[in-house]
PDB file of C-alpha atoms and ligand atoms in Angstrom:
ATOM      1  CA  MET A   1      11.598  12.319   4.408  1.00  0.00           C
ATOM      2  CA  LYS A   2       7.887  11.889   3.749  1.00  0.00           C
ATOM      3  CA  ILE A   3       5.752   8.896   4.767  1.00  0.00           C
ATOM      4  CA  VAL A   4       2.215   8.717   3.391  1.00  0.00           C
ATOM      5  CA  SER A   5      -0.297   6.337   4.947  1.00  0.00           C
ATOM      6  CA  ILE A   6      -3.731   5.144   3.906  1.00  0.00           C
ATOM      7  CA  VAL A   7      -6.344   3.734   6.252  1.00  0.00           C
ATOM      8  CA  GLY A   8      -9.315   2.072   4.564  1.00  0.00           C
ATOM      9  CA  SER A   9     -12.094   1.915   7.151  1.00  0.00           C
ATOM     10  CA  PRO A  10     -15.596   3.353   7.437  1.00  0.00           C
ATOM     11  CA  ARG A  11     -14.598   4.386  10.970  1.00  0.00           C
ATOM     12  CA  GLY A  12     -11.800   6.447   9.497  1.00  0.00           C
ATOM     13  CA  ALA A  13      -9.509   8.321  11.869  1.00  0.00           C
ATOM     14  CA  LYS A  14     -11.671   7.328  14.881  1.00  0.00           C
ATOM     15  CA  GLY A  15     -11.226   3.572  14.383  1.00  0.00           C
ATOM     16  CA  ALA A  16      -8.890   1.080  16.008  1.00  0.00           C
ATOM     17  CA  THR A  17      -6.840   0.687  12.818  1.00  0.00           C
ATOM     18  CA  ALA A  18      -6.143   4.418  12.593  1.00  0.00           C
ATOM     19  CA  ALA A  19      -5.142   4.384  16.275  1.00  0.00           C
ATOM     20  CA  LEU A  20      -2.607   1.611  15.622  1.00  0.00           C
ATOM     21  CA  LEU A  21      -1.420   3.335  12.450  1.00  0.00           C
ATOM     22  CA  ASN A  22      -0.937   6.566  14.434  1.00  0.00           C
ATOM     23  CA  LEU A  23       1.576   4.791  16.666  1.00  0.00           C
ATOM     24  CA  VAL A  24       3.519   3.721  13.570  1.00  0.00           C
ATOM     25  CA  LEU A  25       3.482   7.322  12.341  1.00  0.00           C
ATOM     26  CA  ASP A  26       4.632   8.515  15.813  1.00  0.00           C
ATOM     27  CA  GLY A  27       7.643   6.218  15.392  1.00  0.00           C
ATOM     28  CA  ALA A  28       8.374   7.588  11.916  1.00  0.00           C
ATOM     29  CA  ARG A  29       8.093  11.179  13.162  1.00  0.00           C
ATOM     30  CA  SER A  30      10.456  10.394  16.062  1.00  0.00           C
ATOM     31  CA  LYS A  31      13.113   9.694  13.414  1.00  0.00           C
ATOM     32  CA  GLY A  32      12.454  12.975  11.640  1.00  0.00           C
ATOM     33  CA  ALA A  33       9.917  11.975   8.988  1.00  0.00           C
ATOM     34  CA  GLU A  34       6.996  14.112   7.925  1.00  0.00           C
ATOM     35  CA  THR A  35       3.842  11.969   7.917  1.00  0.00           C
ATOM     36  CA  GLU A  36       0.355  12.109   6.464  1.00  0.00           C
ATOM     37  CA  MET A  37      -2.689   9.912   7.111  1.00  0.00           C
ATOM     38  CA  ILE A  38      -5.206   9.612   4.282  1.00  0.00           C
ATOM     39  CA  VAL A  39      -8.590   8.160   5.224  1.00  0.00           C
ATOM     40  CA  ILE A  40     -10.661   6.206   2.711  1.00  0.00           C
ATOM     41  CA  LYS A  41     -14.158   5.689   4.104  1.00  0.00           C
ATOM     42  CA  GLY A  42     -15.724   5.017   0.698  1.00  0.00           C
ATOM     43  CA  PRO A  43     -16.486   7.776  -1.812  1.00  0.00           C
ATOM     44  CA  GLU A  44     -12.920   9.154  -1.850  1.00  0.00           C
ATOM     45  CA  VAL A  45     -11.793   6.200  -3.999  1.00  0.00           C
ATOM     46  CA  LYS A  46     -14.451   4.424  -6.013  1.00  0.00           C
ATOM     47  CA  PRO A  47     -14.056   0.888  -7.406  1.00  0.00           C
ATOM     48  CA  CYS A  48     -12.150   0.299 -10.664  1.00  0.00           C
ATOM     49  CA  ARG A  49     -14.431   0.337 -13.740  1.00  0.00           C
ATOM     50  CA  ALA A  50     -12.086  -1.861 -15.830  1.00  0.00           C
ATOM     51  CA  CYS A  51     -12.153   0.761 -18.608  1.00  0.00           C
ATOM     52  CA  ASP A  52      -8.439   0.181 -19.447  1.00  0.00           C
ATOM     53  CA  VAL A  53      -7.875   3.946 -19.856  1.00  0.00           C
ATOM     54  CA  CYS A  54      -5.023   4.026 -17.292  1.00  0.00           C
ATOM     55  CA  HIS A  55      -3.081   1.530 -19.432  1.00  0.00           C
ATOM     56  CA  LYS A  56      -3.678   3.591 -22.584  1.00  0.00           C
ATOM     57  CA  VAL A  57      -3.012   7.140 -21.258  1.00  0.00           C
ATOM     58  CA  GLY A  58      -1.251   6.683 -17.900  1.00  0.00           C
ATOM     59  CA  VAL A  59      -3.907   8.211 -15.677  1.00  0.00           C
ATOM     60  CA  CYS A  60      -7.243   7.042 -14.281  1.00  0.00           C
ATOM     61  CA  PRO A  61     -10.169   9.025 -15.740  1.00  0.00           C
ATOM     62  CA  GLN A  62     -12.398   8.722 -12.649  1.00  0.00           C
ATOM     63  CA  LYS A  63     -12.953  12.022 -10.850  1.00  0.00           C
ATOM     64  CA  ASP A  64     -12.187  11.252  -7.221  1.00  0.00           C
ATOM     65  CA  GLN A  65      -9.165  11.276  -4.936  1.00  0.00           C
ATOM     66  CA  PHE A  66      -7.344   8.276  -6.432  1.00  0.00           C
ATOM     67  CA  ASN A  67      -4.892  10.148  -8.686  1.00  0.00           C
ATOM     68  CA  VAL A  68      -4.097  12.611  -5.877  1.00  0.00           C
ATOM     69  CA  ILE A  69      -3.296   9.781  -3.468  1.00  0.00           C
ATOM     70  CA  LYS A  70      -1.266   7.886  -6.091  1.00  0.00           C
ATOM     71  CA  ASP A  71       0.813  10.994  -6.809  1.00  0.00           C
ATOM     72  CA  LYS A  72       1.384  11.528  -3.077  1.00  0.00           C
ATOM     73  CA  ILE A  73       2.846   8.025  -2.790  1.00  0.00           C
ATOM     74  CA  ILE A  74       5.018   8.574  -5.867  1.00  0.00           C
ATOM     75  CA  ALA A  75       6.339  11.804  -4.310  1.00  0.00           C
ATOM     76  CA  ALA A  76       6.929  10.146  -0.892  1.00  0.00           C
ATOM     77  CA  ASP A  77       9.785   8.020   0.429  1.00  0.00           C
ATOM     78  CA  GLY A  78       7.524   5.435   2.006  1.00  0.00           C
ATOM     79  CA  PHE A  79       3.933   4.391   2.470  1.00  0.00           C
ATOM     80  CA  VAL A  80       1.903   2.467   5.023  1.00  0.00           C
ATOM     81  CA  LEU A  81      -1.319   0.599   4.190  1.00  0.00           C
ATOM     82  CA  ALA A  82      -3.757   0.037   7.066  1.00  0.00           C
ATOM     83  CA  THR A  83      -6.983  -1.960   7.194  1.00  0.00           C
ATOM     84  CA  PRO A  84      -9.299  -3.768   9.557  1.00  0.00           C
ATOM     85  CA  ASN A  85      -9.966  -7.440   8.805  1.00  0.00           C
ATOM     86  CA  TYR A  86     -13.300  -7.614   6.986  1.00  0.00           C
ATOM     87  CA  ILE A  87     -14.185 -11.310   6.514  1.00  0.00           C
ATOM     88  CA  PHE A  88     -10.573 -12.492   6.249  1.00  0.00           C
ATOM     89  CA  HIS A  89      -9.373  -9.738   3.939  1.00  0.00           C
ATOM     90  CA  VAL A  90      -8.769  -6.028   3.516  1.00  0.00           C
ATOM     91  CA  THR A  91     -11.834  -3.782   3.503  1.00  0.00           C
ATOM     92  CA  ALA A  92     -13.605  -2.993   0.237  1.00  0.00           C
ATOM     93  CA  GLN A  93     -12.414   0.606   0.763  1.00  0.00           C
ATOM     94  CA  LEU A  94      -8.735  -0.325   0.727  1.00  0.00           C
ATOM     95  CA  LYS A  95      -9.263  -2.933  -2.007  1.00  0.00           C
ATOM     96  CA  ALA A  96     -10.801  -0.252  -4.228  1.00  0.00           C
ATOM     97  CA  PHE A  97      -7.567   1.730  -3.880  1.00  0.00           C
ATOM     98  CA  ILE A  98      -5.459  -1.376  -4.595  1.00  0.00           C
ATOM     99  CA  ASP A  99      -7.510  -2.269  -7.692  1.00  0.00           C
ATOM    100  CA  ARG A 100      -7.274   1.290  -8.983  1.00  0.00           C
ATOM    101  CA  CYS A 101      -3.468   0.830  -8.846  1.00  0.00           C
ATOM    102  CA  CYS A 102      -3.636  -1.563 -11.829  1.00  0.00           C
ATOM    103  CA  GLY A 103      -1.616   0.864 -13.983  1.00  0.00           C
ATOM    104  CA  VAL A 104       0.906   1.314 -11.156  1.00  0.00           C
ATOM    105  CA  VAL A 105       1.236  -2.466 -10.947  1.00  0.00           C
ATOM    106  CA  HIS A 106       1.886  -2.774 -14.710  1.00  0.00           C
ATOM    107  CA  CYS A 107       4.631  -0.131 -14.503  1.00  0.00           C
ATOM    108  CA  ILE A 108       6.074  -1.177 -11.088  1.00  0.00           C
ATOM    109  CA  GLY A 109       5.231   2.429 -10.308  1.00  0.00           C
ATOM    110  CA  PHE A 110       6.069   2.600  -6.599  1.00  0.00           C
ATOM    111  CA  GLU A 111       9.622   1.406  -7.210  1.00  0.00           C
ATOM    112  CA  GLY A 112      12.025   2.137  -4.358  1.00  0.00           C
ATOM    113  CA  LYS A 113       9.360   3.216  -1.850  1.00  0.00           C
ATOM    114  CA  TYR A 114       9.639   1.689   1.618  1.00  0.00           C
ATOM    115  CA  GLY A 115       6.384   0.099   2.763  1.00  0.00           C
ATOM    116  CA  ALA A 116       4.693  -1.347   5.827  1.00  0.00           C
ATOM    117  CA  SER A 117       1.256  -2.660   6.761  1.00  0.00           C
ATOM    118  CA  VAL A 118      -1.090  -2.325   9.736  1.00  0.00           C
ATOM    119  CA  VAL A 119      -4.062  -4.618  10.448  1.00  0.00           C
ATOM    120  CA  THR A 120      -6.627  -4.899  13.224  1.00  0.00           C
ATOM    121  CA  ALA A 121      -9.252  -7.618  13.659  1.00  0.00           C
ATOM    122  CA  GLY A 122     -11.934  -8.597  16.126  1.00  0.00           C
ATOM    123  CA  GLY A 123     -10.808 -12.188  16.413  1.00  0.00           C
ATOM    124  CA  GLY A 124      -7.599 -12.785  14.471  1.00  0.00           C
ATOM    125  CA  ASP A 125      -6.221 -13.773  11.019  1.00  0.00           C
ATOM    126  CA  GLU A 126      -4.346 -10.495  10.693  1.00  0.00           C
ATOM    127  CA  GLU A 127      -1.024 -11.969   9.553  1.00  0.00           C
ATOM    128  CA  ASP A 128      -2.345 -13.243   6.191  1.00  0.00           C
ATOM    129  CA  ILE A 129      -3.846  -9.826   5.477  1.00  0.00           C
ATOM    130  CA  ALA A 130      -0.606  -8.079   6.406  1.00  0.00           C
ATOM    131  CA  ASP A 131       1.278 -10.495   4.108  1.00  0.00           C
ATOM    132  CA  TYR A 132      -1.114  -9.654   1.272  1.00  0.00           C
ATOM    133  CA  LEU A 133      -0.480  -5.921   1.767  1.00  0.00           C
ATOM    134  CA  ASN A 134       3.273  -6.415   1.889  1.00  0.00           C
ATOM    135  CA  HIS A 135       3.037  -8.488  -1.306  1.00  0.00           C
ATOM    136  CA  PHE A 136       1.221  -5.572  -2.945  1.00  0.00           C
ATOM    137  CA  VAL A 137       4.033  -3.239  -1.827  1.00  0.00           C
ATOM    138  CA  ALA A 138       6.577  -5.629  -3.374  1.00  0.00           C
ATOM    139  CA  ILE A 139       4.838  -6.088  -6.725  1.00  0.00           C
ATOM    140  CA  THR A 140       4.530  -2.330  -7.162  1.00  0.00           C
ATOM    141  CA  GLY A 141       8.317  -2.170  -6.736  1.00  0.00           C
ATOM    142  CA  GLY A 142       8.368  -1.191  -3.079  1.00  0.00           C
ATOM    143  CA  ILE A 143      10.480  -2.636  -0.260  1.00  0.00           C
ATOM    144  CA  PRO A 144       8.246  -4.038   2.503  1.00  0.00           C
ATOM    145  CA  ILE A 145       9.926  -3.735   5.860  1.00  0.00           C
ATOM    146  CA  GLY A 146       7.266  -5.256   8.123  1.00  0.00           C
ATOM    147  CA  SER A 147       3.847  -5.140   9.702  1.00  0.00           C
ATOM    148  CA  VAL A 148       2.040  -4.735  12.972  1.00  0.00           C
ATOM    149  CA  TRP A 149      -1.347  -6.086  13.936  1.00  0.00           C
ATOM    150  CA  ALA A 150      -3.719  -6.280  16.892  1.00  0.00           C
ATOM    151  CA  THR A 151      -6.534  -8.663  17.778  1.00  0.00           C
ATOM    152  CA  MET A 152      -8.990  -6.268  19.333  1.00  0.00           C
ATOM    153  CA  GLY A 153     -11.079  -8.918  21.117  1.00  0.00           C
ATOM    154  CA  GLN A 154      -8.100  -9.750  23.320  1.00  0.00           C
ATOM    155  CA  ILE A 155      -7.609  -6.153  24.390  1.00  0.00           C
ATOM    156  CA  GLN A 156      -9.084  -4.846  27.641  1.00  0.00           C
ATOM    157  CA  GLY A 157     -10.834  -1.494  27.382  1.00  0.00           C
ATOM    158  CA  GLN A 158     -11.961   0.602  24.431  1.00  0.00           C
ATOM    159  CA  LYS A 159      -9.731   3.661  24.570  1.00  0.00           C
ATOM    160  CA  PHE A 160      -7.065   3.708  21.889  1.00  0.00           C
ATOM    161  CA  PRO A 161      -4.149   3.938  21.680  1.00  0.00           C
ATOM    162  CA  GLU A 162      -3.998   3.913  25.524  1.00  0.00           C
ATOM    163  CA  ASP A 163      -5.591   0.450  25.866  1.00  0.00           C
ATOM    164  CA  PHE A 164      -3.332  -1.305  23.346  1.00  0.00           C
ATOM    165  CA  PRO A 165      -0.968  -3.649  25.213  1.00  0.00           C
ATOM    166  CA  GLU A 166       2.543  -2.294  25.694  1.00  0.00           C
ATOM    167  CA  ASP A 167       4.104  -4.859  23.353  1.00  0.00           C
ATOM    168  CA  ILE A 168       1.790  -3.874  20.484  1.00  0.00           C
ATOM    169  CA  LYS A 169       2.413  -0.182  21.107  1.00  0.00           C
ATOM    170  CA  GLY A 170       6.158  -0.872  21.105  1.00  0.00           C
ATOM    171  CA  LYS A 171       5.960  -2.907  17.867  1.00  0.00           C
ATOM    172  CA  ALA A 172       3.962  -0.211  16.110  1.00  0.00           C
ATOM    173  CA  PHE A 173       6.336   2.574  17.161  1.00  0.00           C
ATOM    174  CA  ALA A 174       9.387   0.485  16.208  1.00  0.00           C
ATOM    175  CA  LEU A 175       7.862  -0.280  12.782  1.00  0.00           C
ATOM    176  CA  GLY A 176       7.572   3.450  12.086  1.00  0.00           C
ATOM    177  CA  GLU A 177      11.155   4.006  13.193  1.00  0.00           C
ATOM    178  CA  ARG A 178      12.371   1.144  10.971  1.00  0.00           C
ATOM    179  CA  LEU A 179      10.524   2.509   7.976  1.00  0.00           C
ATOM    180  CA  VAL A 180      12.638   5.643   8.222  1.00  0.00           C
ATOM    181  CA  THR A 181      15.965   4.001   9.067  1.00  0.00           C
ATOM    182  CA  ALA A 182      15.518   1.355   6.326  1.00  0.00           C
ATOM    183  CA  ARG A 183      15.107   4.187   3.815  1.00  0.00           C
ATOM    184  CA  GLN A 184      18.081   6.098   5.246  1.00  0.00           C
ATOM    185  CA  ASN A 185      20.286   2.985   5.063  1.00  0.00           C
ATOM    186  CA  LYS A 186      18.874   1.982   1.649  1.00  0.00           C
ATOM    187  CA  GLU A 187      18.124  -1.496   3.008  1.00  0.00           C
ATOM    188  CA  LYS A 188      17.062  -4.297   0.677  1.00  0.00           C
ATOM    189  CA  SER A 189      14.448  -6.926   1.527  1.00  0.00           C
ATOM    190  CA  PRO A 190      15.880 -10.420   1.020  1.00  0.00           C
ATOM    191  CA  ARG A 191      12.378 -11.891   1.355  1.00  0.00           C
ATOM    192  CA  TYR A 192      10.780  -9.705  -1.319  1.00  0.00           C
ATOM    193  CA  GLN A 193      13.600  -8.816  -3.747  1.00  0.00           C
ATOM    194  CA  SER A 194      12.986 -11.864  -5.946  1.00  0.00           C
ATOM    195  CA  VAL A 195       9.191 -11.369  -5.742  1.00  0.00           C
ATOM    196  CA  THR A 196       9.605  -7.870  -7.209  1.00  0.00           C
ATOM    197  CA  ALA A 197      12.097  -9.009  -9.869  1.00  0.00           C
ATOM    198  CA  GLN A 198       9.988 -11.965 -11.034  1.00  0.00           C
ATOM    199  CA  PHE A 199       6.833  -9.883 -11.117  1.00  0.00           C
ATOM    200  CA  ALA A 200       8.562  -7.150 -13.141  1.00  0.00           C
ATOM    201  CA  GLU A 201       9.549  -9.782 -15.737  1.00  0.00           C
ATOM    202  CA  ARG A 202       5.931 -10.906 -15.909  1.00  0.00           C
ATOM    203  CA  MET A 203       4.791  -7.321 -16.494  1.00  0.00           C
ATOM    204  CA  ARG A 204       7.509  -6.793 -19.125  1.00  0.00           C
ATOM    205  CA  SER A 205       6.107  -9.743 -21.147  1.00  0.00           C
ATOM    206  CA  LEU A 206       2.533  -8.557 -20.647  1.00  0.00           C
ATOM    207  CA  ILE A 207       3.263  -5.026 -21.882  1.00  0.00           C
ATOM    208  CA  GLU A 208       5.180  -6.380 -24.896  1.00  0.00           C
ATOM    209  CA  TRP A 209       2.231  -8.632 -25.746  1.00  0.00           C
ATOM    210  CA  ARG A 210      -0.384  -5.842 -25.354  1.00  0.00           C
ATOM    211  CA  LYS A 211       1.650  -2.924 -26.732  1.00  0.00           C
ATOM    212  CA  GLU A 212      -0.909  -1.985 -29.411  1.00  0.00           C
ATOM    213  CA  GLU A 213      -3.715  -1.683 -26.826  1.00  0.00           C
ATOM    214  CA  TRP A 214      -1.667  -0.037 -24.060  1.00  0.00           C
ATOM    215  CA  PRO A 215       0.582   2.550 -25.806  1.00  0.00           C
ATOM    216  CA  TRP A 216       1.246   4.640 -22.681  1.00  0.00           C
ATOM    217  CA  GLU A 217       2.502   1.668 -20.694  1.00  0.00           C
ATOM    218  CA  TYR A 218       4.599   0.469 -23.656  1.00  0.00           C
ATOM    219  CA  GLU A 219       6.243   3.919 -23.899  1.00  0.00           C
ATOM    220  CA  TYR A 220       6.761   3.997 -20.123  1.00  0.00           C
ATOM    221  CA  TRP A 221       8.592   0.669 -20.213  1.00  0.00           C
ATOM    222  CA  ARG A 222      10.606   1.756 -23.266  1.00  0.00           C
ATOM    223  CA  LYS A 223      11.707   5.061 -21.730  1.00  0.00           C
ATOM    224  CA  HIS A 224      11.977   4.306 -18.005  1.00  0.00           C
ATOM    225  CA  ARG A 225      12.457   0.565 -17.572  1.00  0.00           C
ATOM    226  CA  GLY A 226      14.943  -0.327 -20.270  1.00  0.00           C
ATOM    227  CA  GLY A 227      12.415  -1.430 -22.873  1.00  0.00           C
ATOM    228  CA  VAL A 228      10.183  -4.443 -23.172  1.00  0.00           C
TER     229      VAL A 228
HETATM  230  C1  LIG B   1     -18.104  -5.972   7.978  1.00  0.00           C
HETATM  231  C2  LIG B   1     -17.129  -6.404   9.033  1.00  0.00           C
HETATM  232  C3  LIG B   1     -16.469  -7.602   8.866  1.00  0.00           C
HETATM  233  C4  LIG B   1     -15.560  -8.042   9.819  1.00  0.00           C
HETATM  234  N1  LIG B   1     -14.932  -9.243   9.647  1.00  0.00           N
HETATM  235  C5  LIG B   1     -14.066  -9.700  10.574  1.00  0.00           C
HETATM  236  C6  LIG B   1     -13.441 -10.973  10.410  1.00  0.00           C
HETATM  237  O1  LIG B   1     -13.666 -11.709   9.459  1.00  0.00           O
HETATM  238  N2  LIG B   1     -12.572 -11.376  11.356  1.00  0.00           N
HETATM  239  C7  LIG B   1     -12.284 -10.607  12.454  1.00  0.00           C
HETATM  240  O2  LIG B   1     -11.480 -11.021  13.277  1.00  0.00           O
HETATM  241  N3  LIG B   1     -12.864  -9.385  12.634  1.00  0.00           N
HETATM  242  C8  LIG B   1     -13.747  -8.916  11.723  1.00  0.00           C
HETATM  243  N4  LIG B   1     -14.351  -7.686  11.893  1.00  0.00           N
HETATM  244  C9  LIG B   1     -13.957  -6.845  13.045  1.00  0.00           C
HETATM  245  C10 LIG B   1     -12.975  -5.719  12.657  1.00  0.00           C
HETATM  246  O3  LIG B   1     -11.893  -6.230  11.920  1.00  0.00           O
HETATM  247  C11 LIG B   1     -12.410  -5.048  13.907  1.00  0.00           C
HETATM  248  O4  LIG B   1     -13.446  -4.580  14.733  1.00  0.00           O
HETATM  249  C12 LIG B   1     -11.462  -3.910  13.523  1.00  0.00           C
HETATM  250  O5  LIG B   1     -10.591  -3.649  14.591  1.00  0.00           O
HETATM  251  C13 LIG B   1     -12.210  -2.619  13.139  1.00  0.00           C
HETATM  252  O6  LIG B   1     -11.288  -1.620  12.810  1.00  0.00           O
HETATM  253  P1  LIG B   1     -11.711  -0.095  12.651  1.00  0.00           P
HETATM  254  O7  LIG B   1     -12.199   0.379  14.003  1.00  0.00           O
HETATM  255  O8  LIG B   1     -10.454   0.613  12.241  1.00  0.00           O
HETATM  256  O9  LIG B   1     -12.744  -0.026  11.591  1.00  0.00           O
HETATM  257  C14 LIG B   1     -15.276  -7.239  10.972  1.00  0.00           C
HETATM  258  C15 LIG B   1     -15.961  -6.016  11.116  1.00  0.00           C
HETATM  259  C16 LIG B   1     -16.893  -5.605  10.179  1.00  0.00           C
HETATM  260  C17 LIG B   1     -17.631  -4.303  10.367  1.00  0.00           C
END
């Protein structure tokens, strides 16, 4: 089983968010998963240019790491999205990746992947950001199984992961374990199942309406999603 994770932070693998994410990945590995951490500090995934090409031909024309990362998620069993709180939201780095997934969103392209989210913040407000990330997992067709977060200002010391409180370390490890067992047991998410279904209906209508402009997405829906 493969779990791919993305951390969007200029501090990359040395930051607090990557440290918390690493504990989640430790948990996933303890249940036999192979894991990968992909760092987006900035240039790896540039912002969406709203060119519409992904909807017309099925692939983003920008020459950076986006298509590679997208394909890694499609080939994986699960994915974890990790971000620090930057002014009450995900970082611009992670948001660039999310925006570039516009074609994935139209095609519910991460269908069946198990997802989780990781957030750190100086002072709080992590839960709303984690909910946003889990919503993104759901509208791309994934099954969100949970989140873990840490308010760094309340944590003594600066060495991570050692200085994370035991309960946060335990939650992070358990989240990684659950990501693997949820996939093994083919669990459903009662909270998000209807979100995914309703959003897919919205995309079906959109693709039908724009079929002349977005031929690739129309064909994708016709061939792989039972038509529009
Ligand atoms: C530009 C910027 C904006 C931030 N905004 C917030 C914020 O609104 N609320 C908050 O609690 N922490 C905020 N922080 C603090 C970070 O979320 C916190 O230090 C986080 O753990 C950093 O993670 P990292 O080491 O993985 O980059 C901000 C930090 C930066 C650099």
